[in-house]
XYZ file of C-alpha atoms in Angstrom:
77
model
C -7.455 -32.957 30.741
C -10.914 -29.482 30.999
C -13.677 -30.516 30.881
C -15.129 -31.131 26.872
C -18.334 -30.794 27.186
C -18.157 -27.298 29.676
C -15.565 -26.466 26.381
C -18.875 -27.428 23.951
C -21.370 -25.862 27.064
C -19.868 -22.199 25.895
C -19.351 -22.318 22.589
C -23.009 -23.020 22.021
C -23.995 -20.117 24.381
C -21.249 -17.696 22.807
C -23.135 -18.718 19.141
C -26.602 -18.261 20.543
C -26.125 -14.611 21.653
C -24.525 -13.784 18.445
C -27.263 -11.252 16.476
C -28.683 -12.880 13.749
C -28.379 -9.683 11.881
C -25.565 -8.626 12.420
C -23.606 -9.267 9.012
C -20.620 -10.172 8.376
C -17.879 -11.006 6.297
C -16.587 -14.192 7.105
C -14.708 -16.001 5.158
C -15.563 -14.361 1.444
C -14.086 -11.097 2.678
C -10.918 -12.396 4.022
C -10.090 -14.330 0.996
C -11.528 -11.159 -1.252
C -9.207 -8.760 0.348
C -6.357 -11.174 1.041
C -6.498 -11.113 -2.884
C -6.430 -7.176 -2.752
C -3.791 -6.377 -0.459
C -1.213 -9.280 -2.761
C -1.736 -7.873 -5.866
C -1.362 -3.915 -4.507
C 2.490 -5.615 -2.968
C 3.047 -7.348 -6.600
C 1.898 -3.363 -8.229
C 4.260 -2.131 -5.005
C 7.215 -4.232 -5.913
C 6.570 -4.057 -9.894
C 6.610 0.169 -9.216
C 9.847 -0.048 -6.903
C 11.339 -2.162 -9.757
C 10.498 0.581 -12.322
C 11.726 3.383 -10.929
C 14.815 1.662 -10.559
C 15.020 1.608 -14.028
C 15.076 5.319 -14.565
C 16.896 8.004 -15.021
C 16.735 11.073 -14.516
C 18.456 13.795 -14.849
C 17.417 17.278 -14.837
C 18.090 20.171 -16.927
C 19.744 22.926 -15.310
C 17.353 25.945 -15.110
C 18.618 28.235 -17.188
C 17.775 32.095 -15.309
C 20.134 30.346 -12.030
C 23.202 29.397 -14.374
C 24.114 32.552 -16.482
C 24.405 31.278 -20.513
C 28.286 31.888 -22.139
C 25.822 32.881 -25.782
C 24.709 36.175 -23.235
C 26.879 38.372 -23.298
C 27.572 40.662 -20.240
C 25.735 44.133 -20.146
C 27.721 45.244 -17.421
C 29.682 48.412 -18.468
C 33.856 47.738 -17.470
C 35.662 50.565 -15.946
């Protein structure tokens, strides 16, 4: 079994090396970020469900499809 006092001493040395002026997000920052991520996930899931319900048919382009009501103006021989 490893010596626990050596691990504790290393942890204390690492804690002293940390800059006291350094600001980190901490647990609250993680909780806020996780809540935002879960919210975005639910919004994306809802959007996909709603987009699946949309039935969209594009109207044909009047220039691309010749209309039967417009007479052909080319002379016929």
